[in-house]
Short mmCIF file of C-alpha atoms in Angstrom, two decimals:
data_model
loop_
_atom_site.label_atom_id
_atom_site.label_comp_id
_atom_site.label_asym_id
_atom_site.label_seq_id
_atom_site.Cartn_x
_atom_site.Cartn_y
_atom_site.Cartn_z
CA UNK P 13 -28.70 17.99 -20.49
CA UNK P 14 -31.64 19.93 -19.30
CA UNK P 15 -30.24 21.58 -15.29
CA UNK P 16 -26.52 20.18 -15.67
CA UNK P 17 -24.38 21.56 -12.91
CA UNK P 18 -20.73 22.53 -12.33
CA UNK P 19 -20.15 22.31 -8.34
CA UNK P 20 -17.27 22.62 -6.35
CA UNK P 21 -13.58 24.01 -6.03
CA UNK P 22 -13.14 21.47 -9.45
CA UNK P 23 -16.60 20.12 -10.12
CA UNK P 24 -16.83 17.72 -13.28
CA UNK P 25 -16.95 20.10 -15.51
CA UNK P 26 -14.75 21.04 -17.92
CA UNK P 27 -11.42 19.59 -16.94
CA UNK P 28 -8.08 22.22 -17.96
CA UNK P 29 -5.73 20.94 -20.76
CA UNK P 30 -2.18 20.93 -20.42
CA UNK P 31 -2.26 20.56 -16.47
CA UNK P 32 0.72 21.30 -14.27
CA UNK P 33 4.59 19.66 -15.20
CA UNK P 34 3.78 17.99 -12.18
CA UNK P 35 1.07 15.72 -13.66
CA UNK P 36 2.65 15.52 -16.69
CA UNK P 37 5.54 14.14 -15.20
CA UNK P 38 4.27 11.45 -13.53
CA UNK P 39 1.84 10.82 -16.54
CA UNK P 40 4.92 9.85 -18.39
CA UNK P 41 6.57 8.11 -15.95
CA UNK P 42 3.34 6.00 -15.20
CA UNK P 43 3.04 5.27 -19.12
CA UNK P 44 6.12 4.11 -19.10
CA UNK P 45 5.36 1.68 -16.13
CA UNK P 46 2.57 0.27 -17.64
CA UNK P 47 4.18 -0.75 -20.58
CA UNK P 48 6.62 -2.60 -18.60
CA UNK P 49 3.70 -4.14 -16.09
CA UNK P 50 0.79 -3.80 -18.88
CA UNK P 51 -1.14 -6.51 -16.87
CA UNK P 52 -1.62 -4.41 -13.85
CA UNK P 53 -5.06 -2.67 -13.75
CA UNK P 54 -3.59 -0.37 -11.23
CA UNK P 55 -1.87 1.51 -13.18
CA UNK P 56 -3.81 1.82 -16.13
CA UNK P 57 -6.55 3.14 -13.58
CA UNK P 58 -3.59 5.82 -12.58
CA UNK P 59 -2.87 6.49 -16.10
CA UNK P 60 -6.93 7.17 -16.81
CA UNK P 61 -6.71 9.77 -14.23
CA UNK P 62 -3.69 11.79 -15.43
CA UNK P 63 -5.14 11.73 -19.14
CA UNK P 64 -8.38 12.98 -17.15
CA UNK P 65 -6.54 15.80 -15.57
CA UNK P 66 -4.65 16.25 -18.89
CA UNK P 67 -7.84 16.59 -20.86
CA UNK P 68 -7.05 13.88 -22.71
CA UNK P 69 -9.91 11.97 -22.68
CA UNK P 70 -10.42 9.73 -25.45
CA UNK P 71 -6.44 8.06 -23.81
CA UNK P 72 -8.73 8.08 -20.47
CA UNK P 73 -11.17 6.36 -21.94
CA UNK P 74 -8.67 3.96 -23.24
CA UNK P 75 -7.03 3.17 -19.85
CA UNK P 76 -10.13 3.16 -17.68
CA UNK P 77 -11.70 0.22 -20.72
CA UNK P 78 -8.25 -1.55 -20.64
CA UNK P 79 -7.93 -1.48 -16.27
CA UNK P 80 -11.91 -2.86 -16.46
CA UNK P 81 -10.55 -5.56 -19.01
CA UNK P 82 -7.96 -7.30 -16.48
CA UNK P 83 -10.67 -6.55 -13.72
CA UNK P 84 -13.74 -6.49 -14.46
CA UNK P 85 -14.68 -5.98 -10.65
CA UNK P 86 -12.30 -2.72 -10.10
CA UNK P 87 -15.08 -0.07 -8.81
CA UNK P 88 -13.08 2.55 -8.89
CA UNK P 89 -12.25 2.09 -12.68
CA UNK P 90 -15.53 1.32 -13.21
CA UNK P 91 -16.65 4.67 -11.77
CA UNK P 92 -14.12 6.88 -13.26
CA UNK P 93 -14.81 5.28 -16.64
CA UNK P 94 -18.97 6.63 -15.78
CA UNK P 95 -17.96 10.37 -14.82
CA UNK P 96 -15.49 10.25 -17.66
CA UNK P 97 -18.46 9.42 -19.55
CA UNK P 98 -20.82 11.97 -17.92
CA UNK P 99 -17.63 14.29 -18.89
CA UNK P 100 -17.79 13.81 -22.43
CA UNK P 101 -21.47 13.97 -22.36
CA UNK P 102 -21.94 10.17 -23.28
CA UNK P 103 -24.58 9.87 -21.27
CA UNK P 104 -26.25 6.73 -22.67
CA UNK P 105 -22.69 4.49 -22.41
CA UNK P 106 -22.50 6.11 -19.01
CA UNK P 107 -25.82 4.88 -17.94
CA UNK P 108 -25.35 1.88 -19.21
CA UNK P 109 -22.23 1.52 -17.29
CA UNK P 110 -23.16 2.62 -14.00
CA UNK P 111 -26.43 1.09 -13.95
CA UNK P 112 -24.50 -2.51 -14.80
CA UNK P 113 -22.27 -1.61 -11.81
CA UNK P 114 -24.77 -1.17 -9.61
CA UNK P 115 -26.65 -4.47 -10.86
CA UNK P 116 -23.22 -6.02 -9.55
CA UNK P 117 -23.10 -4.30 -6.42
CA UNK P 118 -26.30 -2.91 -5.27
CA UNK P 119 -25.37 -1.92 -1.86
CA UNK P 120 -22.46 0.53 -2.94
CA UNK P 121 -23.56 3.88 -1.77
CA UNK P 122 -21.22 5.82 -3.50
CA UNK P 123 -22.39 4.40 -6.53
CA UNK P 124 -25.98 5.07 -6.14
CA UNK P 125 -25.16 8.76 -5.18
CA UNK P 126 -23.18 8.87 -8.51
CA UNK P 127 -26.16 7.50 -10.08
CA UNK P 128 -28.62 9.77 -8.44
CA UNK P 129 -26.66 13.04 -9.29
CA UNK P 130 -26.41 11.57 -12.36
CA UNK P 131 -30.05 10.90 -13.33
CA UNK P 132 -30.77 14.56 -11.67
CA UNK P 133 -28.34 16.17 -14.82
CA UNK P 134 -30.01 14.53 -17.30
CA UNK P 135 -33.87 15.43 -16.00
CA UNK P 136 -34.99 11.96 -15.25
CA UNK P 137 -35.97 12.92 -11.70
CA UNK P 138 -37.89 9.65 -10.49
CA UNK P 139 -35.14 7.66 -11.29
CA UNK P 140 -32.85 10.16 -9.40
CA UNK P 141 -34.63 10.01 -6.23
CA UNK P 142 -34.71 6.33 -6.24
CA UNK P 143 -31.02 6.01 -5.83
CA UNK P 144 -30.47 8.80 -4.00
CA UNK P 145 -32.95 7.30 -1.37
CA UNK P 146 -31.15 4.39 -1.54
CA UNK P 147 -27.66 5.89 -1.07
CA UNK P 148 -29.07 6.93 1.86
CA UNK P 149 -30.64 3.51 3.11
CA UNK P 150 -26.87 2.66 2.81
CA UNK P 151 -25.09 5.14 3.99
CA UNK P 152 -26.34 7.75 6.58
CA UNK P 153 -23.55 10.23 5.84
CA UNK P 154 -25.16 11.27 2.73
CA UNK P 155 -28.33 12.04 4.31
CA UNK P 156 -26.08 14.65 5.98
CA UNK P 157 -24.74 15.39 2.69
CA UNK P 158 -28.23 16.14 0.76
CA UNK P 159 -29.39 18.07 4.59
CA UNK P 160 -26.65 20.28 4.00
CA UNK P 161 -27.44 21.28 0.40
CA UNK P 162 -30.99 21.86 1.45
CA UNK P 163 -33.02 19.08 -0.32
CA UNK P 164 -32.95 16.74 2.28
CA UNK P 165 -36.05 17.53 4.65
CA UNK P 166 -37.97 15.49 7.42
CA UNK P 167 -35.96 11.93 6.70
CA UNK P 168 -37.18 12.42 3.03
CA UNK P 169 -35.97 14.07 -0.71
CA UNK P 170 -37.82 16.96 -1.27
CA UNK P 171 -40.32 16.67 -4.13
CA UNK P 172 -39.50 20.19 -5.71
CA UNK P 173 -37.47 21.03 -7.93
CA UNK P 174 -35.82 23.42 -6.80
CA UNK P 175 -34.45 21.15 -4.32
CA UNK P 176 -33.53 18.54 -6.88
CA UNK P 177 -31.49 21.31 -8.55
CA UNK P 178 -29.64 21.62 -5.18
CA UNK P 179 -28.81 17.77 -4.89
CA UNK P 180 -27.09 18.21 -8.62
CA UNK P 181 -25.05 20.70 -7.57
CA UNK P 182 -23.40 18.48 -5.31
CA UNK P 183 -20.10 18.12 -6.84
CA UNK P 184 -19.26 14.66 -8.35
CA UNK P 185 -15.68 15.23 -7.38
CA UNK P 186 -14.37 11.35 -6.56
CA UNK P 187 -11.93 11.45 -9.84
CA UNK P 188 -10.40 14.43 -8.81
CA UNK P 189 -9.79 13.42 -5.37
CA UNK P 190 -8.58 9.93 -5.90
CA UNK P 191 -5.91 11.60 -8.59
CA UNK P 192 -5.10 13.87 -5.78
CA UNK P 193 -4.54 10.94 -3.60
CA UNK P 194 -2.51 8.66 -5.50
CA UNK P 195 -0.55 11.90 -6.61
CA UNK P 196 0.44 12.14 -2.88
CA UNK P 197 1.28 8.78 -2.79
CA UNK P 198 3.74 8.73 -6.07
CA UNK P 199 5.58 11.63 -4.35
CA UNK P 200 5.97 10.65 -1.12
CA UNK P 201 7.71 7.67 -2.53
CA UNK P 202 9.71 9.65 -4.65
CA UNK P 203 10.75 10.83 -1.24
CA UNK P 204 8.77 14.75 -1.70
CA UNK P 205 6.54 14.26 1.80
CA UNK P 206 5.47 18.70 1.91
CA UNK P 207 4.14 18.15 -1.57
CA UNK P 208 2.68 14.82 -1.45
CA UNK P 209 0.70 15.99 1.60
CA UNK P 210 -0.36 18.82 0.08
CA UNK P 211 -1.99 16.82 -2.71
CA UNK P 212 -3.62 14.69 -0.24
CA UNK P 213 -4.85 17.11 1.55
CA UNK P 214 -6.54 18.14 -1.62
CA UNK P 215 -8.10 15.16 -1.81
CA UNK P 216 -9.92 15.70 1.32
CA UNK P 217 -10.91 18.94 1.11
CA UNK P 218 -12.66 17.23 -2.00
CA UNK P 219 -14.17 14.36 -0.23
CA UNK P 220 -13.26 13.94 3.22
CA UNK P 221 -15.29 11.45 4.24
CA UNK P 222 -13.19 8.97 1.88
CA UNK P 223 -11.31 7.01 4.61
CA UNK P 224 -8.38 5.87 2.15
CA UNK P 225 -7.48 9.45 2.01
CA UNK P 226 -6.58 9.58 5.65
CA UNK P 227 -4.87 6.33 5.62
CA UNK P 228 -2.85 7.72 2.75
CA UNK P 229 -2.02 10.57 4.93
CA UNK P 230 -1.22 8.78 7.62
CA UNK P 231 1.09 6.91 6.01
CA UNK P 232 3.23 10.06 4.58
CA UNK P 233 3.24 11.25 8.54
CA UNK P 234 4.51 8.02 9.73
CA UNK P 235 7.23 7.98 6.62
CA UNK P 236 8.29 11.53 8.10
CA UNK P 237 8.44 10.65 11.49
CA UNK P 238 5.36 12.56 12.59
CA UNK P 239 3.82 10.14 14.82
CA UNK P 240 0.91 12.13 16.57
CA UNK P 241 -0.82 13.23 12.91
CA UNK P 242 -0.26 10.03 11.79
CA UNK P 243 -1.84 8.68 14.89
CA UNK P 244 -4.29 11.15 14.37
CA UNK P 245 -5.12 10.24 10.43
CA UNK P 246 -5.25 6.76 11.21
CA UNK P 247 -7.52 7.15 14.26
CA UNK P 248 -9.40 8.97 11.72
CA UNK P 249 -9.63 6.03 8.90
CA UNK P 250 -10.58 3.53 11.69
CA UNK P 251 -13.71 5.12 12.84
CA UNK P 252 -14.63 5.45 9.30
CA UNK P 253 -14.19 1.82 8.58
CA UNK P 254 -13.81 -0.24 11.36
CA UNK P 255 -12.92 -3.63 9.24
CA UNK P 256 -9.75 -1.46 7.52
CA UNK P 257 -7.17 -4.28 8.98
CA UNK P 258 -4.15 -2.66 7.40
CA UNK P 259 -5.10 0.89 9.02
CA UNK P 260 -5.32 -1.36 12.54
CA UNK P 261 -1.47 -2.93 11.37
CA UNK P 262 -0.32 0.70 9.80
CA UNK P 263 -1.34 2.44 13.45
CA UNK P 264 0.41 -0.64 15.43
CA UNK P 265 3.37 0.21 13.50
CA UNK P 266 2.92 4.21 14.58
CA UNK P 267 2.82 3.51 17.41
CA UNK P 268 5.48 0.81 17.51
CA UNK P 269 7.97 3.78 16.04
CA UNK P 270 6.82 5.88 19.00
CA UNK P 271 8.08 2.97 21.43
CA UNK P 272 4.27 2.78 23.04
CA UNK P 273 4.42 -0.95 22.37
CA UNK P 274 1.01 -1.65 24.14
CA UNK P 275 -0.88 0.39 22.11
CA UNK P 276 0.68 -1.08 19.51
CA UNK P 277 -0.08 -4.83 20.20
CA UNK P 278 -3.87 -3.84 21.31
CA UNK P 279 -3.70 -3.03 17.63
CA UNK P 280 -1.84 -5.31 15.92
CA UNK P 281 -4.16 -7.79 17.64
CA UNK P 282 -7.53 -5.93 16.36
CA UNK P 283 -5.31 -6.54 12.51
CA UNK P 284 -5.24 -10.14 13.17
CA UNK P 285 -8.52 -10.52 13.93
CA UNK P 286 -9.68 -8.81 10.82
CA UNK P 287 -7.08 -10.59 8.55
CA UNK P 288 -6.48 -14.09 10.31
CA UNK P 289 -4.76 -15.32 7.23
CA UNK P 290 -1.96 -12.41 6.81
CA UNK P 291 0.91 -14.34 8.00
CA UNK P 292 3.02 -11.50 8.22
CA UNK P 293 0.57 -9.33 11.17
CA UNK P 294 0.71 -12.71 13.10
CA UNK P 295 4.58 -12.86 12.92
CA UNK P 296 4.24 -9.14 14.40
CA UNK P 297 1.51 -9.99 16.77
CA UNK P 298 4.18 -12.35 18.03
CA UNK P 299 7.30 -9.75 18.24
CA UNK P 300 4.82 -7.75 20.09
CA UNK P 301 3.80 -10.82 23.04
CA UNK P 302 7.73 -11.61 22.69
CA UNK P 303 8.36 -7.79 23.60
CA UNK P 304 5.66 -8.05 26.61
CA UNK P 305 7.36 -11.32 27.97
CA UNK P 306 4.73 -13.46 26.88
CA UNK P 307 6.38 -16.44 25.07
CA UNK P 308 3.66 -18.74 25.18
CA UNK P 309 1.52 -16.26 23.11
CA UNK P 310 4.39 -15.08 20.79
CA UNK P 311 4.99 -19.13 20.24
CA UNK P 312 1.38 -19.83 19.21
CA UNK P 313 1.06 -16.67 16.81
CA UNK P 314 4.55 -18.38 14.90
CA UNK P 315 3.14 -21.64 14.89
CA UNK P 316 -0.07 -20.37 13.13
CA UNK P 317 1.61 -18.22 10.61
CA UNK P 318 3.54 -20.93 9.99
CA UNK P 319 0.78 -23.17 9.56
CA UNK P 320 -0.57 -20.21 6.94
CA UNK P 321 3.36 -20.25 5.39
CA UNK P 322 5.50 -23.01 6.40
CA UNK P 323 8.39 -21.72 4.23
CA UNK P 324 8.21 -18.53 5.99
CA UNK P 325 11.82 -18.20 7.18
CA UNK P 326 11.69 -14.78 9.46
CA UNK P 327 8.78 -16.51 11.74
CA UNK P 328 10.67 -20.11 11.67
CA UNK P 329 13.78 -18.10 12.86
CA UNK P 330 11.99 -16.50 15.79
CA UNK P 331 10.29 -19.73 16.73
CA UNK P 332 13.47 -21.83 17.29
CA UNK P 333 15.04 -18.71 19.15
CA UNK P 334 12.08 -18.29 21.60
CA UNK P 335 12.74 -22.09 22.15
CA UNK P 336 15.79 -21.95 22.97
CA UNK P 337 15.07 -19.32 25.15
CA UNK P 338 12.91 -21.81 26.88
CA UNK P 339 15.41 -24.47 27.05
CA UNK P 340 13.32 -26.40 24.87
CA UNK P 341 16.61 -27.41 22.60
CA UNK P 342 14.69 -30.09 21.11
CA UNK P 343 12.13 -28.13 19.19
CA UNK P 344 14.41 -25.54 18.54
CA UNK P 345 16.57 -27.67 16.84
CA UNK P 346 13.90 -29.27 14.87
CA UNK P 347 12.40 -25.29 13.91
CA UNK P 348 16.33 -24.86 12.63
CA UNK P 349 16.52 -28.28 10.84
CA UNK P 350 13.95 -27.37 9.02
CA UNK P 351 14.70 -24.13 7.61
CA UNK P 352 18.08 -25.38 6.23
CA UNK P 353 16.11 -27.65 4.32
CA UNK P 354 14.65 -24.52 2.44
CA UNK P 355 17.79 -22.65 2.67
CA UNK P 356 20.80 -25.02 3.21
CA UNK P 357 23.34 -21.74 3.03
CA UNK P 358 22.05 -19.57 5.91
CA UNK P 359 24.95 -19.48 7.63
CA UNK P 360 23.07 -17.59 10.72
CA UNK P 361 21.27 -20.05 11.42
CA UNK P 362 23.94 -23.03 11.20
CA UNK P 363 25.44 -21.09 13.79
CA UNK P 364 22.70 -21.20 15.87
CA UNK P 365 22.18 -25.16 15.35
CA UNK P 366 25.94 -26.06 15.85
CA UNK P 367 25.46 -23.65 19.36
CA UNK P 368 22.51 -25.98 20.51
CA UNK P 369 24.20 -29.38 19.36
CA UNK P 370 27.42 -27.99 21.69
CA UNK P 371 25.62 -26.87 24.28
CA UNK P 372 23.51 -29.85 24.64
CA UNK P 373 23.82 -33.91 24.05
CA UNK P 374 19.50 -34.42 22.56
CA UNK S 183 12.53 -3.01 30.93
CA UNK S 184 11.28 -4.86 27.76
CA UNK S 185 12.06 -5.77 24.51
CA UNK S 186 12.34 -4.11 21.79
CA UNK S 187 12.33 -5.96 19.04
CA UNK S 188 8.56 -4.55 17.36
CA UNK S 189 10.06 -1.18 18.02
CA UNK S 190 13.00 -1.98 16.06
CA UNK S 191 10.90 -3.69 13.64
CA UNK S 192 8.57 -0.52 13.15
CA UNK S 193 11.69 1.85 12.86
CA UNK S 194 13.44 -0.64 9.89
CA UNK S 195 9.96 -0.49 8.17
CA UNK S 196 9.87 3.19 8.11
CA UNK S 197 13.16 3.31 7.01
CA UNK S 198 12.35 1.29 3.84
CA UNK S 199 9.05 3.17 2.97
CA UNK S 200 10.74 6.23 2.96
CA UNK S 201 13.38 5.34 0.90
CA UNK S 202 13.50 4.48 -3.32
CA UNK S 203 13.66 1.09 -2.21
CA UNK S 204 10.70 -1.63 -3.66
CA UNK S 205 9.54 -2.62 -0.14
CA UNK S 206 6.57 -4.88 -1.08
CA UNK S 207 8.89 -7.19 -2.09
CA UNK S 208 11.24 -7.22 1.38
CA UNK S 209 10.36 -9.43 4.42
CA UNK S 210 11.33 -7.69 7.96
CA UNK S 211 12.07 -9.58 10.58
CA UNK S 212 13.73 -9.15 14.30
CA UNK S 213 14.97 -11.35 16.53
CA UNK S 214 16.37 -9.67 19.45
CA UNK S 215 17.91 -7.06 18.40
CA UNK S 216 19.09 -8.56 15.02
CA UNK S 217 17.42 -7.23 11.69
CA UNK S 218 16.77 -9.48 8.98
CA UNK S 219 16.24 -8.27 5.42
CA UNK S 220 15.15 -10.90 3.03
CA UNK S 221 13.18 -11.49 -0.53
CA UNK S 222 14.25 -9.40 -3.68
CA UNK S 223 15.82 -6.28 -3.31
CA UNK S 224 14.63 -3.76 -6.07
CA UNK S 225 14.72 -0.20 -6.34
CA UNK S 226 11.91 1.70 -7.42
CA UNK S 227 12.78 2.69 -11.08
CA UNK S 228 15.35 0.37 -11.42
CA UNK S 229 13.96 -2.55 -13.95
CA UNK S 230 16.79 -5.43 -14.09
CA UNK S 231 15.67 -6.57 -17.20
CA UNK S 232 14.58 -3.38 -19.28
CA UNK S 233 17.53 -3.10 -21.76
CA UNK S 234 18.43 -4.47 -24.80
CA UNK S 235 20.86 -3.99 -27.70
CA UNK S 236 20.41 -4.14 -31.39
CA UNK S 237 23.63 -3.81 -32.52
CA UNK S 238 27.13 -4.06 -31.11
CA UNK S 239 27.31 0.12 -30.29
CA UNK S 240 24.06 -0.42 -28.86
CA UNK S 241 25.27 -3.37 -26.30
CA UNK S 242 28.07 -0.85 -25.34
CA UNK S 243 25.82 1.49 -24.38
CA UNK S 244 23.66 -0.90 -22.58
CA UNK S 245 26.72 -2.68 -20.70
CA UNK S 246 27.65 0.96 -19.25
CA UNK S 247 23.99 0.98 -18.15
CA UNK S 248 23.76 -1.96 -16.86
CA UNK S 249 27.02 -1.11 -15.38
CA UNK S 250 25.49 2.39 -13.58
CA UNK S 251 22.28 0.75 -12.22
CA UNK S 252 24.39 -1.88 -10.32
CA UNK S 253 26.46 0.46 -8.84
CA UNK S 254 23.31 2.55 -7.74
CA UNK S 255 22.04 -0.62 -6.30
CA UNK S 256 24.98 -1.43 -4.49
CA UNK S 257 25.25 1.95 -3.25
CA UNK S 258 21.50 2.25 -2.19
CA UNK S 259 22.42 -1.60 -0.25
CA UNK S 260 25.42 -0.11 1.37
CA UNK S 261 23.59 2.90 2.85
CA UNK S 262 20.35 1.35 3.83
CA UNK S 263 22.92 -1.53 5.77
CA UNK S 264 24.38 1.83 7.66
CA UNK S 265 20.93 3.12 8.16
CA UNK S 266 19.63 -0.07 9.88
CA UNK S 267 22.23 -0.22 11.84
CA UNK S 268 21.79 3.20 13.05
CA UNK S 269 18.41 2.15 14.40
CA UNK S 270 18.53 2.97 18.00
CA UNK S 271 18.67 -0.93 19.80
CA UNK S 272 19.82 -2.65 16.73
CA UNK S 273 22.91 -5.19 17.43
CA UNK S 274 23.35 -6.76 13.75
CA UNK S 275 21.90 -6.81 10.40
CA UNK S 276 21.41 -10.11 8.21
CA UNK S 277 20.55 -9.58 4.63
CA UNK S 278 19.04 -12.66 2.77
CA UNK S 279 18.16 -11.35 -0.73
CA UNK S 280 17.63 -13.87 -3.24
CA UNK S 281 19.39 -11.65 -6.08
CA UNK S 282 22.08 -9.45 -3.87
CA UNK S 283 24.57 -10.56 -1.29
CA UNK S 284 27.39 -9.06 0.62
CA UNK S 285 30.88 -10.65 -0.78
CA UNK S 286 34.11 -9.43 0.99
CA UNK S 287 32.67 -6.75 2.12
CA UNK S 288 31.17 -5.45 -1.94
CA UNK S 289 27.86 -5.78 -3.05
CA UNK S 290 26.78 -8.06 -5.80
CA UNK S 291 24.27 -10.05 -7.75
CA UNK S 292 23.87 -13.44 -6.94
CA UNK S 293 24.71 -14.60 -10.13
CA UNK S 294 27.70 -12.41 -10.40
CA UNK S 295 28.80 -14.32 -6.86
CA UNK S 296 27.87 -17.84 -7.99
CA UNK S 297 29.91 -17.23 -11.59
CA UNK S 298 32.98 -16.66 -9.57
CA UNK S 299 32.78 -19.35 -7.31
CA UNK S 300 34.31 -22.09 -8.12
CA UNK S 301 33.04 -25.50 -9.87
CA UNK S 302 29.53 -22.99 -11.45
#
């Protein structure tokens, strides 16, 4: 493996058996999930990880295969089954993976850094400098990344090799992060927020340029009620990828919790924008206009996420009450009408119908 | 002064995430000042249909199960109805699960409801 380098606080190399109760734990319990949901490629992603941290690798292996198998497109499968594969030394299946990936997606930057790193540990320099140029091309923030470890001179690679050695040193650390991450995820569900963020937060110091990270911790702040970090981790995510929609509807809702409801529906609007077909963000586009007094907006957000779902029930609800609001008894009773034809026992709303037929002869 | 109903609607949604509650599977919605809670109600953990019995000791066993995780459910149903309600601005709270509803004041599955009724 001619110059093969261990970098960072966890590096690639040799990943410790056993592992913390912790990751054991949830190993189980996510085992056990995917035997119940064993057509989710989620979790057997999840479970790859965990055996990764475990050092079991050949179940890895397994999981990583069987998560490519229901999706063949799932990058980050794809490149956790590579470094698993760099891991265990098999560097020709690993090549032959990687290289296929990128053949898919050639502008994936991340990728062609993998790649690079990759071609650097097993001496094939040529072909490492070719990516790595490339990851660049794609990506400016890893021209920062090769300045800082010295081998990135004058807007080019440096030729020696001493430099080359410094590029492989560069820690191929994305499986250890993203186990960090979704780590922090499964226990802030499980309703653990100090210890979820302190595996996210892990994550970052591995790779904090990953933008899902900080949406992940912006999500645990918001679940705890702290509003400004998650504010601040979602500010974060957005500059880092601008076309995120759900960090734009995620930092509406932030902000929506902190009561600052025009900060909120600048944002919820930048969601809809990016996801015009998400019924749901235009139903909250239109709480938001309904919430600002403007009914004529909050009406034509309903009526297209309608058009998206017409058996959604919450925006067919809000419709006929923002006509009668209006006075327009007609529509409203039409918006009401219909929704008893999907559910003929919502008592709420037959209420609301025999109200209108009272109030007024149409 | 305005509205609130997005403000409500943010504060419901952060109740669910932080609870054990499946909330992919819930639709929020507001409607001045009245919280609806609709689609399937799950709990994290909780699989409906992950027992089964091999023998008659076996269905015992499972019945009590089946027996604890309902309660849990209706517990977990009863609390996060308190909870919403708690939500600063919140007049009412209209649940519209297609497997749970709210009979005589108890909790129960929607087939449970329907085999009592009359004429099913």
């Amino acid at each position: 493996m001619g110059h093969c380098q261990r970098g960072g606080k966890e590096g690639t190399g040799t990943l410790r058996a056993g592992g913390s109760i912790l990751y054991q734990r949830i190993f189980r319990e996510i085992e056990r999930s995917v035997q119940l949901h064993p057509g989710y490629a989620d979790l057997h992603n999840q479970l790859g990880l965990l055996s990764m941290k475990l050092g079991r690798l050949k179940k890895a292996e397994n999981a990583f295969r069987q998560a490519l198998r229901l999706n063949p497109n799932y990058r980050e499968a794809t490149l956790n089954l590579g470094l698993l594969y760099v891991e265990m030394r098999r560097f020709k299946q690993g090549e032959q993976l990687l290289l296929a990936a990128v053949k898919k997606v050639p502008g994936d930057g991340l990728l062609r850094h993998i790649l690079g790193v990759f071609f650097l540990q097993t001496g094939r320099q040529k072909a490492a400098v070719r990516h790595i140029r490339k990851a660049i091309q794609l990506d400016s923030r890893y021209a920062e990344l090769y300045r800082r470890s010295g081998a990135w001179k004058r807007g080019t690679v440096c030729h020696d090799r001493k430099s080359e050695e410094r590029i492989g040193r560069i820690p191929l650390n994305y499986h250890h992060a993203h186990l960090h991450s979704f780590v922090g995820l499964y226990l802030s569900r499980e309703g653990r927020p100090r210890r979820a963020i302190r595996e996210i937060r892990k994550a970052l110091e591995l790779k904090s340029d990953e933008w899902l990270f900080h949406a992940h911790l912006g999500f645990v702040y918001y679940q705890e009620g702290h509003y400004r970090k998650a504010v601040q981790e979602y500010t974060r995510t957005l500059k880092m990828n601008p076309s995120y929609g759900m960090g734009f509807a995620n930092l509406s809702y932030v902000y929506g919790a902190m009561g600052r409801t025009r900060e909120a529906l600048k944002h919820m609007k930048r969601a809809v924008t990016i996801n015009p077909r998400f019924a749901d963000l235009r139903y909250n586009l239109a709480l938001l206009y309904s919430d600002h007094r403007r009914p004529r907006e909050a009406v034509a957000e309903l009526k297209k996420a309608l058009r998206i779902n017409p058996n959604y029930i919450l925006a067919r609800i809000y419709l006929g009450v923002l006509f009668e609001e209006q006075m327009r008894w007609k529509e409203a009773r039409r918006e009401y009408e219909k929704i008893l034809r999907i559910t003929p026992e919502d008592t709420h709303v037959r209420q609301r119908l025999e109200r209108i037929s009272r109030t007024v002869r149409i | 002064m305005l509205n609130q109903d997005f403000v409500i609607q943010s504060n419901v949604r952060r109740l669910l995430v932080r609870s054990s509650i499946d909330y992919t599977r819930i639709d929020i919605g507001t409607v001045r000042g009245v919280v609806y809670l609709g689609g399937v109600f799950r709990m994290s953990g909780i699989n409906p249909n992950r027992h089964e019995a091999r023998d008659e000791s076996a269905m015992k066993d499972v019945a009590t199960f089946v027996k604890r995780q309902h309660e849990m459910v209706a517990r977990t149903l009863s609390t996060l109805e308190r909870r919403v309600k708690g939500v600063p601005g919140v007049l009412d709270v209209v649940f519209q699960f297609s497997n749970w509803k709210k009979e005589k004041g108890q909790w129960v599955t929607v087939k449970e409801a329907e085999r009592k009724e009359p004429g099913h």
